Amino acid sequence: MTFKSAKPLSAGIGLGCYFWLALSTLLSGALYPSLAVGTACQIPLTLSCDAGLLAGFAGCLAAARSNGGAFGTPVLTSGSHAPNTVAPPFLLACTTSAAILLRTGMLFDEAAVPMILGDALLGASLAAAGYLWWLAFSDKAPRDALLQVVRALLGASIAFVALSLMPRGILLLGACLVAPVAMGLGLAAQLGEPRAGASDLPCDDDADHHSGDADNTAQAECFAPASAPLPRVLSLSIIISVFVADLLLSLFPVSLFSEASPLFAPLTGDPAAAALGNLTEPALIAALLIALFSGAALLLEERGHLRLPLVCSVGFFAVAVGFVTFPYHLPGGAPISVAEAGRVIILVFIIMALLRYYQDCPPRAWLIPLARLACLCALAMTVADVLVMTLYLNPALDLFDFTNRTIFGGAGVLVLVALLLGPMPHVYEIVRRGATCRPSAAEDDVENIGEGTEDAPTAALLQHEDLAEAHLDAFAQAHRLSPREREILGLISKGRDVPYIEQELVLSKSTVKTHIRHIYEKCEVSSRQALIDLLQSHPEN
């Protein structure tokens, strides 16, 4: 096997190790120093990992905004800058190893402070690694990227069960050394591949940009992270989904390593047995459900039958089932297992939605919006954790009371159902349409306002980007356009889409669409192309 042919295998193993580390962080009590220390720090541990996620994603956002930092360079170039490609994965591998050493008590004594710091550092390193994997997917078709994610998740869930049955020393060796190194090598291999067609990706043609520029400076400006922001309904739906799922899982914690397991009791001969090796019954059920979902999703996606609504519904249904049955305290903590699996499936839904939304966009279009969304989701999870900590510290509220659990669980399920039945159908439609990233593919979010809307403008759109302001003023006066409509017309004449106009003028999407509709009505046209043609044909004054 040649080195070149080994790269895809290395990337797949690295992604699988990343998911295995994530599942171990969520499900395995073996990554804590001891039951006593873990139980004593349950409340701060509720917050530490999510706070680390927020810090990690904030760092990624800062790097993306800098346009040229370690996170942006590998994607925005042809991959020839080896130091920039290798350094971030290597640094993340070292950080992950150090975080697990702290969390497990192997670096210092089995004390609370190192464990909490290690938990936060592990969250930050996993967040940064996740963002790097997004960069690695930037040149892949959505279907190929999703297949790679599902395969890695399937392998990680099976490996989690197998390794949890081994001695704790082997498990910790894999978590501290093997998995971080494999993750780093996989990221380096994936990011080090030449970005297919990266130099040919189109740019936004601003008024001062000339198509004849071919030097490196112009190319760097071309790839500055331009904005193809996520629609508000998509962003809010994702953030609320993450917030509610995290809130419910934090409100009703069931220990993953302290409850007697009716499943393991016959195997161990001990009625009070809580685990088989390092594997607990809740962790086993969650891992098996994730493996079952991944296997089914892999088969469906390979046949082109995996649909976004199906993944979303399965994830929400699993979370709802977990919390409807939770107050009954079934033996072994099965409800929390189902809910944890549902949260992972919701994550797959989010990955699937974002991959398909940005499927026709270059990396510059989603570099900053995705990092911003990740920060908001991590912030929502942190807020949920703070809320849970406040409730736990309130002596007047007993969250272990059956009635309180039923009320909180029922309220959370109602929110999930409202999300599923409310904005989600609109989200599916937004994802189906995808993002508008280029003037040359400029059927933007105002498409279908009129009956005759065309799919793309003609080349004359780009040729007339530098229309004189006087010509635009004369056209606006002749058609009785308001000052705001005149302003929006100027942006349309330069090929700007609705998301760009929203940000530029600080207006809501509905307001921009209303103004464009009024422009169409006053100019008696039904499409962007017709408006551009009318503007071009207007006599000069």
XYZ file of C-alpha atoms in Angstrom:
541
model
C 0.000 0.000 0.000
C 1.471 3.381 -1.001
C 1.506 6.423 1.271
C -0.945 8.190 -1.012
C -3.439 5.327 -0.918
C -3.086 5.133 2.883
C -4.245 8.722 3.358
C -8.004 8.031 3.087
C -7.656 5.114 5.513
C -5.704 7.296 7.933
C -8.350 10.012 7.721
C -11.158 7.511 8.344
C -9.411 6.011 11.360
C -8.649 9.479 12.697
C -12.293 10.532 12.457
C -13.354 7.286 14.117
C -10.919 7.951 16.984
C -12.353 11.455 17.339
C -15.867 10.041 17.697
C -14.599 7.370 20.095
C -13.103 10.072 22.307
C -16.393 11.987 22.181
C -18.430 8.890 23.110
C -15.984 8.051 25.900
C -16.355 11.594 27.247
C -20.157 11.286 27.224
C -20.610 7.694 28.342
C -17.579 6.278 30.114
C -16.943 6.567 33.838
C -13.468 5.115 33.229
C -12.179 8.577 32.272
C -12.801 9.836 35.810
C -10.300 9.132 38.594
C -12.764 7.478 40.970
C -16.436 7.199 41.804
C -16.051 9.235 44.971
C -14.293 12.179 43.281
C -16.654 12.128 40.303
C -19.746 12.093 42.508
C -18.434 14.875 44.748
C -17.836 17.126 41.703
C -21.034 16.342 39.844
C -22.318 19.943 39.794
C -19.121 21.668 38.493
C -18.564 18.791 36.056
C -21.984 19.611 34.617
C -20.548 22.928 33.468
C -16.858 22.278 32.807
C -16.923 20.364 29.520
C -19.522 22.634 27.902
C -17.581 25.691 29.056
C -14.539 24.145 27.373
C -16.538 23.642 24.186
C -17.469 27.327 24.230
C -13.824 28.354 24.689
C -12.702 26.024 21.889
C -15.267 27.252 19.387
C -14.561 30.874 20.338
C -10.921 30.266 19.483
C -11.944 28.768 16.144
C -14.117 31.804 15.404
C -11.234 34.142 16.178
C -8.930 32.127 13.906
C -11.520 32.137 11.108
C -11.955 35.896 11.362
C -8.209 36.433 11.195
C -8.213 34.826 7.685
C -4.787 33.359 7.631
C -4.530 31.691 10.992
C -3.731 28.040 11.381
C -7.321 26.974 11.037
C -8.078 28.838 7.839
C -4.901 28.414 5.838
C -5.070 24.682 4.964
C -8.487 25.036 3.384
C -8.039 28.367 1.698
C -4.883 27.298 -0.072
C -3.926 24.351 -2.199
C -2.591 22.448 0.791
C 1.046 23.085 -0.072
C 1.804 24.801 3.260
C 2.840 21.708 5.199
C 3.668 23.449 8.513
C 0.258 25.118 8.650
C -1.412 21.829 7.786
C 0.401 19.677 10.327
C 0.803 22.013 13.289
C -2.857 22.366 14.416
C -3.618 18.584 14.414
C -0.364 17.871 16.270
C -1.143 20.571 18.844
C -4.672 19.208 19.318
C -3.349 15.677 19.811
C -1.031 16.902 22.570
C -3.778 18.984 24.179
C -6.225 16.066 24.123
C -3.666 13.754 25.724
C -2.885 16.287 28.451
C -6.612 16.855 29.091
C -7.283 13.143 29.578
C -4.247 12.779 31.849
C -5.667 15.570 33.992
C -9.214 14.242 33.907
C -8.258 10.715 34.903
C -5.955 11.794 37.712
C -2.837 10.288 36.113
C -0.994 13.604 35.856
C -1.711 14.704 39.418
C -3.352 13.068 42.386
C -7.017 12.090 42.215
C -8.193 15.580 43.092
C -11.193 17.630 42.049
C -9.456 20.670 40.538
C -7.241 18.799 38.011
C -10.235 16.671 36.988
C -12.437 19.708 36.361
C -9.664 21.532 34.479
C -9.011 18.412 32.419
C -12.707 18.134 31.598
C -12.798 21.747 30.392
C -9.579 21.344 28.400
C -10.904 18.149 26.817
C -14.067 19.980 25.746
C -11.992 22.752 24.167
C -9.729 20.335 22.276
C -12.685 18.286 20.997
C -14.382 21.492 19.835
C -11.303 22.625 17.903
C -10.813 19.150 16.432
C -14.448 19.055 15.342
C -14.037 22.371 13.582
C -10.904 21.098 11.832
C -12.858 18.101 10.587
C -15.373 20.538 9.100
C -12.502 22.150 7.222
C -11.418 18.698 6.067
C -14.890 18.139 4.606
C -14.853 21.421 2.693
C -13.913 19.881 -0.655
C -16.146 16.812 -0.376
C -19.611 16.279 -1.769
C -22.211 16.234 1.053
C -23.019 12.576 0.427
C -19.354 11.519 0.601
C -18.766 13.530 3.764
C -21.890 12.160 5.418
C -20.927 8.580 4.527
C -17.527 9.161 6.121
C -19.164 10.553 9.275
C -21.639 7.667 9.575
C -18.965 5.017 8.984
C -16.732 6.608 11.608
C -19.612 6.830 14.095
C -20.481 3.175 13.514
C -16.896 2.090 14.048
C -16.518 4.326 17.109
C -19.630 2.939 18.817
C -18.496 -0.663 18.267
C -14.963 0.162 19.416
C -16.371 1.863 22.509
C -18.145 -1.332 23.597
C -15.148 -3.555 22.803
C -12.545 -1.380 24.554
C -14.790 -0.854 27.587
C -14.638 -4.612 28.221
C -10.846 -4.499 28.426
C -8.788 -3.636 31.508
C -8.896 0.030 32.490
C -5.191 0.449 31.801
C -5.617 -0.476 28.132
C -8.614 1.843 27.828
C -6.698 4.765 29.346
C -3.663 4.063 27.143
C -5.897 4.256 24.090
C -7.572 7.454 25.292
C -4.357 9.217 26.322
C -2.048 8.165 23.511
C -3.377 6.049 20.649
C -6.636 7.885 19.897
C -5.207 11.466 20.031
C -2.242 10.510 17.843
C -4.473 8.715 15.328
C -6.847 11.689 15.324
C -3.968 14.093 14.674
C -2.507 11.970 11.882
C -5.929 11.582 10.276
C -6.534 15.328 10.361
C -3.094 16.051 8.941
C -3.665 13.546 6.129
C -7.102 14.953 5.319
C -6.107 18.610 5.479
C -2.843 17.926 3.649
C -4.610 16.666 0.521
C -4.666 19.150 -2.361
C -7.947 20.985 -2.254
C -9.698 19.938 -5.437
C -10.298 22.978 -7.547
C -9.614 25.363 -4.663
C -7.888 27.888 -6.863
C -10.777 27.854 -9.269
C -13.484 28.704 -6.759
C -15.282 31.892 -7.783
C -15.082 35.094 -5.769
C -17.484 37.884 -5.034
C -16.808 40.548 -7.652
C -16.746 43.834 -5.770
C -16.648 47.097 -7.662
C -12.893 47.449 -7.121
C -12.038 43.833 -8.095
C -10.801 43.202 -11.629
C -11.064 39.823 -13.258
C -7.588 40.117 -14.691
C -5.840 40.109 -11.292
C -3.838 36.916 -10.961
C -1.219 37.661 -8.319
C -1.105 36.059 -4.915
C -2.426 39.128 -3.123
C -5.553 39.214 -5.243
C -5.999 35.488 -4.761
C -5.749 35.872 -0.980
C -8.345 38.659 -1.054
C -10.535 36.427 -3.191
C -10.572 33.772 -0.496
C -11.237 36.085 2.437
C -14.104 34.505 4.390
C -17.135 35.956 2.674
C -20.506 35.581 4.277
C -23.214 33.149 3.320
C -24.939 33.404 6.706
C -27.386 30.847 7.970
C -31.053 31.904 7.926
C -32.354 32.760 11.376
C -34.923 29.984 11.459
C -32.224 27.391 10.771
C -29.814 28.824 13.339
C -32.456 29.229 16.035
C -33.865 25.750 15.474
C -30.420 24.209 15.878
C -29.569 26.296 18.949
C -32.891 25.575 20.687
C -32.611 21.859 19.913
C -29.140 21.717 21.444
C -30.237 23.785 24.455
C -33.314 21.690 25.275
C -31.533 18.346 24.832
C -28.641 19.461 27.031
C -30.993 20.931 29.635
C -32.982 17.731 29.940
C -29.908 15.513 30.114
C -28.448 17.745 32.820
C -31.701 17.969 34.773
C -32.089 14.206 35.086
C -28.618 12.737 35.557
C -28.372 9.007 35.996
C -24.923 7.798 36.943
C -23.294 5.796 34.187
C -21.344 3.670 36.638
C -23.137 3.348 39.981
C -26.470 1.615 39.407
C -26.997 -2.128 39.650
C -27.470 -3.648 36.217
C -30.077 -6.362 35.649
C -28.387 -7.051 32.326
C -24.928 -7.714 33.789
C -26.037 -9.442 37.012
C -26.416 -12.898 35.357
C -23.037 -12.530 33.641
C -21.152 -11.568 36.797
C -23.130 -13.641 39.284
C -23.523 -10.541 41.461
C -27.051 -9.049 41.819
C -25.519 -5.687 42.748
C -23.094 -5.576 39.799
C -23.084 -2.125 38.234
C -20.703 -2.770 35.347
C -18.993 -5.367 33.206
C -15.380 -4.281 33.109
C -15.567 -0.567 32.379
C -18.892 -0.925 30.565
C -22.121 0.092 32.286
C -25.598 -0.828 31.145
C -26.624 2.744 30.190
C -23.410 3.161 28.209
C -23.921 -0.200 26.479
C -27.510 0.587 25.487
C -26.577 4.054 24.218
C -23.626 2.705 22.181
C -25.727 -0.091 20.678
C -28.498 2.352 19.708
C -25.939 4.651 18.088
C -24.439 1.686 16.218
C -27.910 0.589 15.102
C -28.750 4.058 13.854
C -25.370 4.426 12.120
C -25.705 1.072 10.368
C -29.211 1.868 9.154
C -28.191 5.375 8.080
C -25.190 3.973 6.197
C -27.369 1.548 4.247
C -29.954 4.218 3.478
C -27.404 6.827 2.429
C -25.551 4.417 0.145
C -28.859 3.842 -1.626
C -29.739 7.530 -1.618
C -32.728 7.088 0.709
C -31.524 8.850 3.859
C -33.677 11.924 4.361
C -33.156 14.887 6.651
C -36.666 14.721 8.208
C -36.114 11.046 9.051
C -32.864 11.688 10.944
C -34.359 14.679 12.737
C -37.489 12.778 13.767
C -35.524 9.773 15.040
C -33.276 11.957 17.193
C -36.137 13.984 18.661
C -38.208 10.831 19.197
C -35.375 9.149 21.110
C -34.905 12.156 23.385
C -38.661 12.356 23.972
C -38.966 8.632 24.770
C -36.074 8.857 27.197
C -37.690 11.619 29.190
C -41.240 10.372 29.033
C -40.079 7.126 30.665
C -37.444 8.680 32.912
C -39.638 9.469 35.973
C -40.481 5.762 36.264
C -36.797 5.026 36.987
C -36.474 1.844 34.967
C -33.687 -0.498 36.159
C -30.243 0.187 34.778
C -30.953 3.732 33.604
C -32.272 2.743 30.167
C -34.196 6.029 29.604
C -31.078 8.174 29.877
C -29.356 5.797 27.454
C -32.054 6.351 24.860
C -31.910 10.113 25.398
C -28.100 10.189 25.050
C -28.354 8.237 21.792
C -31.014 10.700 20.651
C -28.706 13.630 21.350
C -25.992 12.062 19.165
C -28.558 11.475 16.390
C -29.629 15.133 16.634
C -25.947 16.011 16.145
C -25.894 13.892 12.976
C -29.015 15.731 11.819
C -27.252 19.069 12.350
C -24.150 17.876 10.456
C -26.323 16.567 7.644
C -28.324 19.796 7.397
C -25.268 22.059 7.328
C -23.393 19.909 4.812
C -26.326 20.031 2.440
C -27.055 23.697 3.007
C -23.490 24.680 2.071
C -22.979 21.955 -0.541
C -22.366 24.356 -3.445
C -20.353 26.895 -1.454
C -16.582 27.344 -1.162
C -15.080 27.260 2.351
C -14.981 31.042 2.602
C -18.776 31.092 2.554
C -19.287 29.032 5.710
C -16.024 29.467 7.604
C -17.270 32.236 9.901
C -21.037 31.438 9.985
C -20.337 27.865 11.077
C -17.906 28.926 13.802
C -20.418 31.515 14.999
C -23.199 28.911 15.120
C -20.956 26.516 17.057
C -20.212 29.258 19.606
C -23.912 30.007 20.030
C -24.726 26.308 20.515
C -21.949 25.940 23.084
C -23.190 29.083 24.810
C -26.726 27.663 24.897
C -25.405 24.453 26.482
C -23.434 26.450 29.046
C -26.520 28.496 29.926
C -28.495 25.268 30.339
C -25.801 23.944 32.675
C -25.831 27.118 34.770
C -29.607 26.899 35.000
C -29.415 23.290 36.165
C -26.734 24.128 38.731
C -28.926 26.945 40.077
C -31.889 24.603 40.396
C -29.828 21.929 42.138
C -28.509 24.437 44.642
C -32.017 25.667 45.435
C -33.106 23.796 48.590
C -36.767 24.540 47.872
C -36.728 22.484 44.682
C -36.160 18.756 44.773
C -35.357 17.609 41.234
C -35.348 13.994 42.360
C -39.019 14.270 43.264
C -41.205 12.241 40.888
C -43.627 15.114 40.294
C -40.903 17.643 39.535
C -39.183 15.255 37.148
C -42.458 14.627 35.351
C -43.154 18.355 35.026
C -39.678 19.258 33.777
C -39.443 16.242 31.495
C -42.919 16.853 30.080
C -42.143 20.516 29.429
C -38.927 19.603 27.640
C -40.672 17.024 25.474
C -43.346 19.577 24.552
C -40.629 21.990 23.415
C -39.003 19.293 21.270
C -42.347 18.363 19.724
C -43.108 22.036 19.080
C -39.756 22.368 17.319
C -40.383 19.263 15.257
C -43.849 20.312 14.157
C -43.202 24.065 13.976
C -40.062 25.454 12.310
C -38.546 22.133 11.202
C -40.579 21.809 7.955
C -39.357 25.288 7.037
C -35.807 24.259 7.935
C -36.028 21.278 5.558
C -37.064 23.607 2.729
C -34.220 26.032 3.468
C -31.685 23.191 3.461
C -33.148 21.807 0.247
C -32.650 25.162 -1.492
C -29.169 25.591 -0.050
C -27.110 28.734 0.311
C -26.527 31.272 -2.438
C -22.794 31.851 -2.468
C -21.988 33.392 -5.821
C -23.385 36.147 -8.023
C -23.162 33.679 -10.922
C -25.651 31.377 -9.218
C -27.787 34.195 -8.002
C -31.251 32.913 -7.498
C -31.308 34.184 -3.926
C -33.858 33.957 -1.151
C -36.273 36.160 -3.081
C -36.785 33.510 -5.703
C -40.358 32.625 -6.569
C -41.663 36.052 -5.449
C -42.912 36.477 -8.982
C -44.212 33.902 -11.393
C -41.401 34.397 -13.917
C -38.315 34.282 -11.689
C -35.305 32.907 -13.561
C -32.648 30.627 -12.125
C -29.612 32.831 -12.895
C -28.869 36.321 -14.208
C -27.069 36.918 -17.454
C -23.448 37.913 -17.821
C -24.608 41.526 -18.149
C -25.099 41.563 -14.374
C -21.348 41.417 -13.810
C -20.636 43.809 -16.667
C -22.792 46.507 -15.078
C -21.644 46.246 -11.472
C -20.113 49.695 -11.781
C -23.269 51.462 -12.920
C -23.004 55.172 -12.199
C -24.818 56.390 -9.132
C -26.480 59.042 -11.274
C -27.924 56.355 -13.518
C -29.312 54.489 -10.497
C -30.732 57.729 -9.085
C -32.445 58.521 -12.367
C -33.905 55.019 -12.575
C -35.133 55.179 -8.952
C -36.735 58.584 -9.531
C -38.432 57.445 -12.712
C -40.016 54.481 -10.935
C -40.791 56.321 -7.667
C -38.527 54.149 -5.506
C -38.045 55.120 -1.881
C -34.521 55.894 -0.584
C -34.311 52.448 1.019
C -35.514 50.756 -2.180
C -32.939 52.764 -4.114
C -30.254 51.535 -1.721
C -31.318 47.910 -2.160
C -31.477 48.360 -5.950
C -27.826 49.464 -5.901
C -26.822 46.295 -4.095
C -28.894 44.132 -6.452
C -27.157 45.757 -9.419
C -23.845 44.547 -7.958
C -25.083 40.976 -7.694
C -25.613 40.947 -3.927
C -27.983 38.349 -2.525
C -30.501 38.627 0.287
C -28.193 37.447 3.132
C -25.608 40.023 2.073
C -28.216 42.797 1.947
C -29.486 41.760 5.391
C -26.038 42.195 6.895
C -25.067 45.279 4.922
C -28.209 47.267 5.764
C -28.914 45.610 9.141
C -32.408 44.545 8.101
C -34.405 41.387 8.685
C -34.850 38.901 5.868
C -38.603 39.574 5.657
C -38.004 43.350 5.415
C -35.507 42.899 2.581
C -37.887 40.614 0.714
C -40.722 43.120 1.175
C -38.592 45.948 -0.247
C -37.580 43.805 -3.221
C -41.199 42.862 -3.816
C -42.123 46.564 -3.846
C -39.311 47.278 -6.304
C -40.649 44.542 -8.595
C -44.163 45.969 -8.372
C -43.117 49.557 -9.076
C -40.913 48.495 -11.977
C -43.583 46.028 -13.229
C -41.201 43.083 -13.363
C -41.386 39.628 -11.826
C -37.767 38.539 -11.514
C -34.292 39.779 -10.741
C -33.199 39.221 -14.335
C -36.065 41.335 -15.663
C -35.160 44.090 -13.206
C -31.512 44.072 -14.356
C -32.600 44.156 -17.999
C -34.878 47.116 -17.279
C -32.111 48.912 -15.438
C -29.700 48.382 -18.343
C -32.193 49.653 -20.865
C -32.978 52.830 -18.922
C -31.605 55.861 -20.843
C -28.646 57.739 -19.379
C -29.311 61.284 -18.147
